[in-house]
Short mmCIF file of C-alpha atoms and ligand atoms in Angstrom, two decimals:
data_model
loop_
_atom_site.label_atom_id
_atom_site.label_comp_id
_atom_site.label_asym_id
_atom_site.label_seq_id
_atom_site.Cartn_x
_atom_site.Cartn_y
_atom_site.Cartn_z
CA MET A 1 12.86 -16.87 9.45
CA GLU A 2 10.45 -18.54 11.95
CA LEU A 3 11.22 -15.69 14.29
CA LEU A 4 10.21 -13.06 11.71
CA LYS A 5 6.91 -14.83 11.04
CA LYS A 6 5.81 -14.43 14.61
CA THR A 7 3.40 -11.73 15.75
CA ALA A 8 4.60 -8.81 17.81
CA THR A 9 3.00 -10.37 20.89
CA GLU A 10 4.96 -13.59 20.34
CA GLN A 11 8.18 -11.74 19.65
CA ARG A 12 7.70 -9.73 22.85
CA LYS A 13 7.48 -12.95 24.84
CA LEU A 14 10.77 -14.17 23.38
CA LEU A 15 12.36 -10.82 24.19
CA LEU A 16 11.14 -10.86 27.81
CA ASN A 17 12.27 -14.50 28.27
CA LYS A 18 15.62 -13.47 26.84
CA GLU A 19 15.35 -16.18 24.15
CA ILE A 20 16.26 -13.54 21.63
CA SER A 21 17.59 -10.00 21.87
CA ALA A 22 16.07 -6.93 20.25
CA VAL A 23 19.30 -6.38 18.34
CA GLU A 24 19.07 -9.92 16.92
CA LEU A 25 15.45 -9.37 15.94
CA THR A 26 16.33 -6.11 14.16
CA GLU A 27 19.29 -7.64 12.41
CA GLU A 28 17.22 -10.58 11.25
CA THR A 29 14.67 -8.16 9.81
CA TYR A 30 17.43 -6.37 7.85
CA LYS A 31 18.63 -9.69 6.49
CA GLN A 32 15.20 -10.45 5.21
CA ILE A 33 15.03 -7.01 3.55
CA GLU A 34 18.37 -7.59 1.92
CA LYS A 35 17.22 -10.91 0.61
CA LEU A 36 13.80 -9.83 -0.65
CA ASP A 37 13.23 -6.15 -0.96
CA GLU A 38 14.82 -5.80 -4.37
CA LYS A 39 11.82 -7.79 -5.62
CA ILE A 40 9.14 -6.33 -3.38
CA GLY A 41 10.12 -2.63 -3.30
CA ALA A 42 8.54 -1.99 0.06
CA TYR A 43 11.18 0.44 1.30
CA ASN A 44 12.29 3.81 -0.02
CA SER A 45 15.12 4.02 2.50
CA LEU A 46 16.43 2.23 5.56
CA THR A 47 17.27 3.79 8.92
CA LYS A 48 19.48 1.06 10.27
CA GLU A 49 21.78 2.92 12.56
CA GLN A 50 18.91 4.46 14.46
CA ALA A 51 16.93 1.18 14.61
CA LEU A 52 19.87 -0.73 16.05
CA GLU A 53 20.49 1.98 18.63
CA THR A 54 16.90 1.70 19.78
CA ALA A 55 17.11 -2.11 19.86
CA LYS A 56 20.25 -1.85 22.02
CA LYS A 57 18.36 0.36 24.49
CA VAL A 58 15.62 -2.27 24.68
CA ASP A 59 18.15 -5.00 25.45
CA GLU A 60 19.70 -2.85 28.18
CA LYS A 61 16.31 -2.37 29.77
CA ILE A 62 15.57 -6.09 29.61
CA ALA A 63 18.96 -6.86 31.16
CA LYS A 64 18.19 -4.48 34.04
CA GLY A 65 14.73 -6.04 34.49
CA GLU A 66 13.00 -2.70 33.84
CA GLU A 67 9.47 -2.50 32.61
CA LEU A 68 9.14 -2.55 28.83
CA PRO A 69 6.60 -0.53 26.80
CA LEU A 70 4.07 -2.72 24.97
CA MET A 71 5.73 -2.62 21.53
CA ALA A 72 9.37 -2.02 22.56
CA GLY A 73 11.85 -3.79 20.33
CA ILE A 74 9.28 -4.72 17.62
CA PRO A 75 10.60 -3.84 14.13
CA LEU A 76 8.37 -1.24 12.43
CA ALA A 77 8.15 0.23 8.96
CA LEU A 78 7.09 3.91 8.74
CA LYS A 79 5.20 5.16 5.70
CA ASP A 80 7.39 7.61 3.91
CA ASN A 81 4.95 10.50 4.31
CA MET A 82 5.66 10.80 8.06
CA ASN A 83 8.53 12.91 9.21
CA MET A 84 11.49 11.51 11.16
CA ILE A 85 14.38 13.71 12.02
CA GLY A 86 17.39 13.21 9.81
CA SER A 87 15.68 10.72 7.46
CA LYS A 88 14.56 11.38 3.98
CA THR A 89 10.76 11.92 3.92
CA THR A 90 9.81 11.83 0.23
CA ALA A 91 6.10 10.94 0.00
CA SER A 92 7.45 8.94 -2.98
CA SER A 93 7.58 12.18 -4.97
CA LYS A 94 10.36 13.57 -7.06
CA ILE A 95 9.60 16.97 -5.57
CA LEU A 96 10.73 15.70 -2.11
CA GLU A 97 13.31 13.23 -3.31
CA ASN A 98 16.10 14.81 -1.32
CA PHE A 99 14.09 16.30 1.52
CA VAL A 100 15.48 15.46 4.98
CA SER A 101 13.06 15.94 7.86
CA PRO A 102 14.03 18.63 10.32
CA TYR A 103 11.57 17.33 12.90
CA ASP A 104 9.67 14.24 14.10
CA ALA A 105 6.03 13.71 13.45
CA THR A 106 4.12 13.14 16.70
CA VAL A 107 3.69 9.49 15.82
CA THR A 108 7.42 9.18 15.24
CA LYS A 109 8.12 10.78 18.60
CA LYS A 110 5.79 8.27 20.25
CA LEU A 111 7.43 5.32 18.48
CA LYS A 112 10.75 6.52 19.74
CA GLU A 113 9.55 7.07 23.26
CA ASN A 114 8.16 3.54 23.21
CA LEU A 115 11.53 2.17 22.02
CA ILE A 116 10.25 0.79 18.72
CA PRO A 117 13.03 0.29 16.21
CA ILE A 118 12.03 2.10 12.98
CA ILE A 119 13.48 -0.06 10.24
CA GLY A 120 12.95 2.31 7.35
CA LYS A 121 10.58 4.46 5.33
CA ALA A 122 7.98 2.55 3.41
CA ASN A 123 7.11 3.17 -0.23
CA LEU A 124 3.68 4.62 -1.17
CA ASP A 125 1.74 6.14 -4.00
CA GLU A 126 3.04 9.67 -4.58
CA PHE A 127 1.49 11.88 -1.82
CA ALA A 128 -0.72 8.85 -0.91
CA MET A 129 -2.72 9.29 -4.08
CA GLY A 130 -3.58 5.85 -5.43
CA SER A 131 -4.89 2.38 -4.78
CA SER A 132 -2.15 0.18 -6.17
CA ASN A 133 1.16 1.77 -5.28
CA GLU A 134 1.96 2.16 -8.95
CA ASN A 135 2.03 5.95 -8.55
CA SER A 136 5.33 6.05 -6.63
CA ALA A 137 7.88 8.24 -8.43
CA PHE A 138 10.65 5.79 -7.54
CA LYS A 139 9.47 2.22 -7.98
CA ILE A 140 6.33 0.09 -7.71
CA VAL A 141 5.66 -2.24 -4.81
CA ARG A 142 4.85 -5.87 -5.56
CA ASN A 143 2.41 -8.06 -3.64
CA PRO A 144 4.35 -10.64 -1.59
CA HIS A 145 1.66 -13.25 -2.31
CA ASN A 146 2.13 -12.90 -6.08
CA LEU A 147 4.77 -10.62 -7.53
CA ASN A 148 2.67 -9.84 -10.60
CA LYS A 149 -0.10 -8.29 -8.50
CA VAL A 150 -0.36 -4.94 -6.83
CA PRO A 151 -0.14 -4.73 -3.01
CA GLY A 152 -2.91 -2.11 -2.87
CA GLY A 153 -2.34 1.52 -2.09
CA SER A 154 -1.52 3.97 -1.08
CA SER A 155 0.26 2.38 1.91
CA GLY A 156 1.51 -0.46 -0.27
CA GLY A 157 5.01 -0.50 1.20
CA SER A 158 3.71 -0.51 4.72
CA ALA A 159 1.48 -3.50 4.02
CA ALA A 160 3.97 -5.43 1.84
CA SER A 161 6.77 -5.04 4.37
CA VAL A 162 4.65 -6.77 7.04
CA ALA A 163 3.39 -9.43 4.68
CA ALA A 164 6.90 -10.18 3.41
CA TYR A 165 8.30 -10.35 6.99
CA GLU A 166 10.45 -7.28 6.35
CA ALA A 167 8.87 -5.69 9.41
CA THR A 168 6.61 -7.04 12.11
CA VAL A 169 4.30 -4.08 12.17
CA SER A 170 4.00 -0.75 10.31
CA LEU A 171 2.20 2.57 10.17
CA GLY A 172 0.24 3.80 7.20
CA SER A 173 -2.15 6.68 6.49
CA ASP A 174 -5.71 6.36 5.26
CA THR A 175 -7.55 9.09 3.41
CA GLY A 176 -10.00 6.92 1.46
CA GLY A 177 -8.87 3.41 2.29
CA SER A 178 -5.14 3.50 2.02
CA ILE A 179 -4.60 1.33 5.13
CA ARG A 180 -7.53 -1.03 4.73
CA LEU A 181 -7.15 -1.78 0.99
CA PRO A 182 -3.48 -2.85 1.09
CA ALA A 183 -4.16 -4.77 4.31
CA SER A 184 -6.84 -6.68 2.45
CA PHE A 185 -4.68 -7.28 -0.70
CA CYS A 186 -1.70 -8.42 1.38
CA GLY A 187 -3.58 -10.61 3.86
CA ILE A 188 -2.86 -8.69 7.07
CA ASN A 189 -4.73 -6.45 9.48
CA GLY A 190 -4.97 -2.69 8.91
CA PHE A 191 -6.81 -0.20 11.05
CA LYS A 192 -7.96 3.40 10.51
CA PRO A 193 -8.97 4.90 13.89
CA THR A 194 -11.63 7.58 14.27
CA TYR A 195 -10.63 10.89 12.62
CA GLY A 196 -8.69 12.88 15.18
CA ARG A 197 -7.72 9.93 17.40
CA VAL A 198 -4.11 9.91 16.17
CA SER A 199 -2.21 13.14 15.66
CA ARG A 200 -1.54 14.17 12.04
CA TYR A 201 1.28 16.55 13.06
CA GLY A 202 4.21 15.71 10.82
CA LEU A 203 2.19 13.63 8.36
CA ILE A 204 2.49 15.17 4.90
CA ALA A 205 -1.06 16.32 4.25
CA PHE A 206 -3.09 14.95 1.37
CA ALA A 207 -6.71 15.78 2.36
CA SER A 208 -6.72 17.17 5.84
CA SER A 209 -10.34 16.45 6.76
CA LEU A 210 -9.96 12.77 5.77
CA ASP A 211 -6.37 11.79 6.59
CA GLN A 212 -5.75 9.48 9.53
CA ILE A 213 -2.70 7.47 10.65
CA GLY A 214 -3.08 3.88 11.68
CA PRO A 215 -1.36 0.50 12.29
CA PHE A 216 -0.76 -2.65 10.25
CA GLY A 217 0.01 -5.98 11.82
CA ARG A 218 -0.27 -9.73 11.37
CA SER A 219 -2.65 -10.14 14.30
CA VAL A 220 -5.54 -8.07 15.69
CA GLU A 221 -3.76 -7.90 19.02
CA ASP A 222 -0.76 -6.31 17.32
CA ILE A 223 -2.80 -3.58 15.73
CA ALA A 224 -4.64 -2.93 19.03
CA ASN A 225 -1.32 -2.58 20.89
CA LEU A 226 0.24 -0.35 18.24
CA TYR A 227 -2.95 1.75 18.11
CA MET A 228 -2.66 2.29 21.94
CA THR A 229 0.95 3.41 21.42
CA ILE A 230 0.12 6.15 18.95
CA ALA A 231 -3.39 7.35 19.92
CA GLY A 232 -4.18 10.46 21.93
CA TRP A 233 -4.65 14.20 21.93
CA ASP A 234 -1.81 16.31 20.65
CA GLU A 235 -1.54 20.08 21.14
CA LYS A 236 0.25 20.30 17.82
CA ASP A 237 -2.76 19.01 15.86
CA SER A 238 -5.80 21.24 16.34
CA THR A 239 -8.08 18.51 14.90
CA SER A 240 -6.85 15.85 17.33
CA LEU A 241 -9.52 14.87 19.87
CA LYS A 242 -9.15 15.85 23.50
CA ILE A 243 -11.11 12.79 24.65
CA GLU A 244 -9.59 10.05 26.67
CA VAL A 245 -8.57 6.97 24.66
CA ASP A 246 -10.36 3.78 25.82
CA ASP A 247 -7.93 1.01 26.60
CA VAL A 248 -9.01 -1.28 23.77
CA THR A 249 -6.73 -4.07 24.98
CA LYS A 250 -8.89 -4.56 28.06
CA THR A 251 -11.96 -5.67 26.06
CA LEU A 252 -10.19 -7.16 23.04
CA LYS A 253 -10.67 -10.74 24.08
CA ASP A 254 -14.19 -10.48 25.47
CA ASP A 255 -16.83 -12.46 23.60
CA ILE A 256 -19.29 -10.93 21.15
CA LYS A 257 -22.51 -12.59 22.30
CA GLY A 258 -25.39 -10.31 21.50
CA LEU A 259 -23.32 -7.99 19.31
CA LYS A 260 -25.50 -6.47 16.60
CA ILE A 261 -23.86 -6.62 13.19
CA GLY A 262 -25.18 -4.88 10.10
CA VAL A 263 -24.26 -6.29 6.72
CA ILE A 264 -24.13 -3.49 4.11
CA LYS A 265 -26.40 -4.61 1.34
CA GLU A 266 -25.00 -2.28 -1.31
CA LEU A 267 -21.51 -3.64 -0.83
CA LEU A 268 -22.55 -7.21 -1.49
CA ALA A 269 -24.55 -6.37 -4.59
CA GLU A 270 -23.48 -6.84 -8.20
CA GLY A 271 -19.83 -6.56 -9.11
CA VAL A 272 -18.50 -8.40 -6.09
CA ASN A 273 -16.14 -11.22 -7.03
CA GLU A 274 -17.69 -14.60 -6.15
CA ASP A 275 -14.79 -15.77 -4.00
CA VAL A 276 -14.94 -12.55 -2.04
CA ARG A 277 -18.66 -12.97 -1.55
CA LYS A 278 -18.24 -16.52 -0.34
CA SER A 279 -15.57 -15.57 2.20
CA ILE A 280 -17.76 -12.81 3.56
CA GLU A 281 -20.62 -15.25 3.87
CA VAL A 282 -18.41 -17.59 5.83
CA ALA A 283 -17.45 -14.73 8.14
CA ILE A 284 -21.15 -13.92 8.63
CA GLU A 285 -21.94 -17.56 9.54
CA THR A 286 -18.92 -17.54 11.93
CA TYR A 287 -20.24 -14.41 13.64
CA LYS A 288 -23.67 -16.09 14.01
CA LYS A 289 -22.03 -19.07 15.67
CA LEU A 290 -20.18 -16.73 18.03
CA GLY A 291 -23.52 -15.39 19.24
CA ALA A 292 -23.83 -12.15 17.25
CA THR A 293 -27.04 -11.15 15.59
CA ILE A 294 -26.89 -10.30 11.90
CA LYS A 295 -29.06 -7.88 10.08
CA GLU A 296 -28.95 -6.62 6.50
CA VAL A 297 -28.85 -2.83 6.34
CA SER A 298 -29.02 -0.35 3.50
CA LEU A 299 -27.01 2.79 2.93
CA PRO A 300 -28.67 4.33 -0.14
CA LEU A 301 -26.30 7.25 -0.46
CA LEU A 302 -23.19 5.06 -0.46
CA LYS A 303 -23.15 5.13 -4.23
CA TYR A 304 -22.25 8.82 -4.14
CA SER A 305 -19.29 8.38 -1.83
CA ILE A 306 -16.66 8.10 -4.58
CA GLY A 307 -18.03 11.20 -6.29
CA ILE A 308 -18.05 13.13 -3.06
CA TYR A 309 -14.60 11.94 -2.11
CA TYR A 310 -12.94 12.88 -5.41
CA ILE A 311 -14.21 16.43 -5.07
CA VAL A 312 -13.44 16.93 -1.39
CA ALA A 313 -10.10 15.11 -1.43
CA THR A 314 -8.84 16.77 -4.60
CA ALA A 315 -9.96 20.21 -3.42
CA GLU A 316 -8.06 19.80 -0.14
CA ALA A 317 -5.07 18.29 -1.96
CA SER A 318 -4.87 21.21 -4.41
CA SER A 319 -4.68 23.57 -1.45
CA ASN A 320 -2.26 21.46 0.62
CA LEU A 321 0.13 20.89 -2.30
CA ALA A 322 0.41 24.61 -3.08
CA ARG A 323 3.27 24.74 -0.60
CA PHE A 324 5.52 22.72 -2.93
CA ASP A 325 6.70 25.63 -5.05
CA GLY A 326 10.46 25.27 -5.19
CA VAL A 327 10.94 27.97 -2.58
CA LYS A 328 10.50 26.27 0.76
CA TYR A 329 11.04 22.57 0.27
CA GLY A 330 12.58 20.02 -1.96
CA TYR A 331 13.15 20.10 -5.68
CA ARG A 332 13.64 23.38 -7.64
CA THR A 333 13.90 23.50 -11.44
CA LYS A 334 17.32 24.23 -12.80
CA ASP A 335 16.59 26.72 -15.57
CA ALA A 336 13.90 29.30 -14.77
CA GLN A 337 14.17 32.87 -16.09
CA ASN A 338 11.79 34.43 -13.55
CA LEU A 339 9.77 33.60 -10.43
CA LEU A 340 6.63 32.48 -12.15
CA GLU A 341 8.57 30.16 -14.45
CA MET A 342 10.38 28.81 -11.44
CA TYR A 343 7.06 27.89 -9.83
CA THR A 344 5.52 26.33 -12.92
CA LYS A 345 8.58 24.41 -14.06
CA THR A 346 9.33 23.13 -10.52
CA ARG A 347 5.84 21.79 -10.21
CA ALA A 348 5.64 20.46 -13.76
CA GLU A 349 8.88 18.56 -13.33
CA GLY A 350 8.43 17.59 -9.69
CA PHE A 351 4.87 16.16 -9.59
CA GLY A 352 3.74 12.95 -11.26
CA ASP A 353 0.68 12.58 -13.48
CA GLU A 354 -1.79 11.45 -10.84
CA VAL A 355 -0.83 14.28 -8.53
CA LYS A 356 -1.24 16.81 -11.31
CA ARG A 357 -4.60 15.32 -12.22
CA ARG A 358 -5.77 15.78 -8.64
CA ILE A 359 -4.48 19.31 -8.35
CA MET A 360 -6.34 20.25 -11.57
CA LEU A 361 -9.55 18.57 -10.46
CA GLY A 362 -9.34 20.22 -7.04
CA THR A 363 -8.55 23.67 -8.33
CA TYR A 364 -11.47 23.41 -10.69
CA ALA A 365 -13.90 22.32 -7.96
CA LEU A 366 -12.78 25.24 -5.78
CA SER A 367 -12.82 27.93 -8.47
CA SER A 368 -15.34 30.69 -7.89
CA GLY A 369 -17.72 29.75 -10.71
CA TYR A 370 -17.92 26.10 -9.66
CA TYR A 371 -17.50 26.13 -5.91
CA ASP A 372 -21.25 25.99 -5.22
CA ALA A 373 -21.95 23.42 -7.90
CA TYR A 374 -19.21 21.00 -6.86
CA TYR A 375 -17.42 21.59 -3.56
CA LYS A 376 -20.39 22.89 -1.62
CA LYS A 377 -22.67 20.18 -3.01
CA ALA A 378 -20.13 17.53 -2.13
CA GLN A 379 -19.88 18.81 1.47
CA GLN A 380 -23.64 18.85 1.78
CA LEU A 381 -23.87 15.28 0.45
CA ARG A 382 -21.16 14.28 2.84
CA ARG A 383 -23.41 15.33 5.68
CA LEU A 384 -26.29 13.27 4.22
CA VAL A 385 -24.02 10.21 4.02
CA LYS A 386 -23.26 10.73 7.71
CA ASN A 387 -27.00 10.90 8.43
CA ASP A 388 -27.48 7.54 6.62
CA PHE A 389 -24.83 5.95 8.81
CA ASP A 390 -26.33 7.48 11.97
CA THR A 391 -29.71 5.96 11.10
CA VAL A 392 -28.23 2.53 10.59
CA PHE A 393 -26.03 2.79 13.68
CA ALA A 394 -29.13 3.40 15.82
CA ASP A 395 -29.86 -0.34 15.32
CA VAL A 396 -26.47 -2.03 15.03
CA ASP A 397 -23.10 -1.89 16.78
CA ILE A 398 -20.84 -2.47 13.82
CA LEU A 399 -21.14 -2.73 10.03
CA ILE A 400 -19.39 -5.31 7.85
CA SER A 401 -18.61 -5.60 4.16
CA PRO A 402 -15.82 -6.74 1.89
CA THR A 403 -12.90 -4.32 2.14
CA CYS A 404 -12.79 -4.37 -1.65
CA PRO A 405 -15.11 -6.02 -4.21
CA THR A 406 -12.08 -7.87 -5.70
CA THR A 407 -8.75 -9.27 -4.62
CA ALA A 408 -5.39 -7.78 -5.69
CA PHE A 409 -5.30 -7.11 -9.44
CA ASP A 410 -2.48 -7.42 -11.98
CA ILE A 411 0.22 -4.74 -12.07
CA GLY A 412 -0.60 -2.44 -14.96
CA SER A 413 -4.19 -3.58 -15.43
CA ARG A 414 -5.96 -0.50 -14.17
CA ASN A 415 -3.36 2.15 -14.98
CA GLU A 416 -4.90 3.41 -18.18
CA ASP A 417 -8.29 4.08 -16.63
CA PRO A 418 -8.21 6.42 -13.60
CA LEU A 419 -11.93 5.91 -13.01
CA ALA A 420 -11.62 2.11 -12.79
CA MET A 421 -8.84 2.70 -10.24
CA TYR A 422 -10.99 5.10 -8.25
CA LEU A 423 -13.80 2.51 -8.04
CA THR A 424 -11.47 0.19 -6.11
CA ASP A 425 -12.25 2.28 -3.02
CA ILE A 426 -16.01 1.98 -3.13
CA ALA A 427 -16.20 0.09 0.22
CA THR A 428 -13.65 2.07 2.16
CA ILE A 429 -14.18 5.71 1.34
CA SER A 430 -17.35 6.43 3.33
CA ALA A 431 -15.69 5.71 6.65
CA ASN A 432 -13.33 8.61 5.90
CA LEU A 433 -16.16 10.87 4.82
CA ILE A 434 -17.85 10.38 8.17
CA GLY A 435 -14.72 10.05 10.29
CA ALA A 436 -15.59 6.58 11.58
CA PRO A 437 -13.07 3.96 12.73
CA ALA A 438 -12.73 1.02 10.34
CA LEU A 439 -10.44 -1.94 9.86
CA SER A 440 -9.66 -4.73 7.42
CA THR A 441 -8.98 -8.23 8.71
CA PRO A 442 -8.14 -11.31 6.67
CA CYS A 443 -11.05 -13.66 6.07
CA GLY A 444 -9.98 -16.06 3.35
CA TYR A 445 -8.35 -16.58 -0.10
CA ASP A 446 -9.63 -16.57 -3.63
CA SER A 447 -9.06 -19.38 -6.15
CA GLU A 448 -5.66 -17.87 -7.02
CA LYS A 449 -4.66 -17.92 -3.37
CA MET A 450 -4.84 -14.13 -3.06
CA PRO A 451 -6.07 -12.85 0.30
CA ILE A 452 -9.56 -11.47 0.97
CA GLY A 453 -10.30 -8.86 3.61
CA LEU A 454 -13.39 -8.19 5.72
CA GLN A 455 -14.03 -4.58 6.58
CA ILE A 456 -15.55 -3.69 9.94
CA ILE A 457 -16.80 -0.11 10.43
CA GLY A 458 -17.67 1.15 13.91
CA LYS A 459 -19.40 4.12 15.50
CA ASN A 460 -17.12 7.17 15.95
CA LEU A 461 -14.76 6.62 18.87
CA ASP A 462 -15.82 2.98 19.32
CA GLU A 463 -12.55 1.49 18.22
CA ALA A 464 -12.85 -1.08 21.04
CA THR A 465 -15.84 -2.86 19.56
CA ILE A 466 -14.52 -3.33 16.03
CA LEU A 467 -11.20 -4.58 17.37
CA ARG A 468 -13.02 -7.06 19.61
CA ALA A 469 -15.14 -8.23 16.70
CA ALA A 470 -12.06 -8.67 14.53
CA TYR A 471 -10.24 -10.52 17.29
CA ASN A 472 -13.14 -12.96 17.74
CA LEU A 473 -13.26 -13.70 14.07
CA GLU A 474 -9.56 -14.17 13.82
CA GLN A 475 -9.54 -16.67 16.71
CA ALA A 476 -12.52 -18.51 15.24
CA ILE A 477 -11.13 -19.01 11.72
CA LYS A 478 -7.42 -19.47 12.37
N1 LIG B 1 -7.15 5.38 -3.24
C1 LIG B 1 -7.61 6.62 -2.71
C2 LIG B 1 -7.03 7.77 -3.48
O1 LIG B 1 -6.39 7.50 -4.41
C3 LIG B 1 -7.31 6.71 -1.23
C4 LIG B 1 -5.93 7.05 -0.96
C5 LIG B 1 -5.64 7.16 0.49
O2 LIG B 1 -6.39 6.71 1.32
N2 LIG B 1 -4.55 7.85 0.79
O3 LIG B 1 -7.21 8.89 -3.17
#
């Protein structure tokens, strides 16, 4: 167990010193899953044979004294909306329940090339739509810190697996906060890189102009290393950036003297839980002690970000999900009399309520009579939000806020009210609207011992600075 609690960096040392083998580490991880996952629900399926084969290759390399990629041998959970040849890739939807990937996502290919054992496919909200992981068609995920609380969503399985020591690191996807929110609720680090930094090829699309894959880990160094493993241009994703990736590991441990930090006023206003506020204030004081300068900044249009997001994201989702029609992939209804009935019954039976709600909203926003009033307006406002951020970023290097105004809430408590659920993402969504890199790092606990996360947002492509800022805080408060 002590072994599983270590960070990837620490586990790597043990591997290189031959104190443990990669096969042992992988097997220990499966033992923990066997013991715990019935309660947690982090995994949809396990890919044990493949993981052990990879671990064996790592051990052979170590035995031969060959150089080892940065994350080789480190057990990883892959969100179940990323393709991996021969494994079920379900997006936690009934419509894909028996879908087996015929190809690898680019991130999966990179994980394999880097000899990272993929332990299994992590549970999520159906098609990554949700903030609590209660929208999975198969089972909910429970928060390892308190089994009555949600782990956050939509990458709830990816976050819970790391927090419950059922994986050392994991990958999630973030469309409006789905990496940062569960990282915050589960007390770990989660990082959404700049839009286009990591290839989306092979990620089941939710909202293509917002989706981004990123790492979870117990330490900032772990997420920096995993980020370096997956980042980079990909000819298979036309929105991936053909710009060299800065080696963030080189500057990670530099100090932050003189760093200019903006505190987002609107995100510390009313409605923020008192324990959350206190922890953020402690983080601010810590940053001052570390030599950063702090300035309060205002983003007046931030209040529109949820409204903009739920038009843009649902519009894109309604279009992306049109491909699930019973013809090409996955589930097909048993008793249709004609083609149209086959489409409608397949979709009615295959999609869950939240997915249907989004398809209806998105179709409405894109329909010819309403396009200008909703979709076009939302895109225009999205630009204005970006302008707001640009103005603020002229004066500061990074922005900080709580990742969420509250800590993890009780399972079932926000299910009846979709709007209350949507508001959970007030702090995270704008980074997706503007494409900026953003992370959540642990910064304390509330009175119920539930973790609190600090969000750091950076300028586009400046992943290095937010990781360095997170690393410095982590070292100062641990
Ligand atoms: N919670 C948001 C939603 O439900 C964001 C989800 C995500 O980032 N995938 O759409």
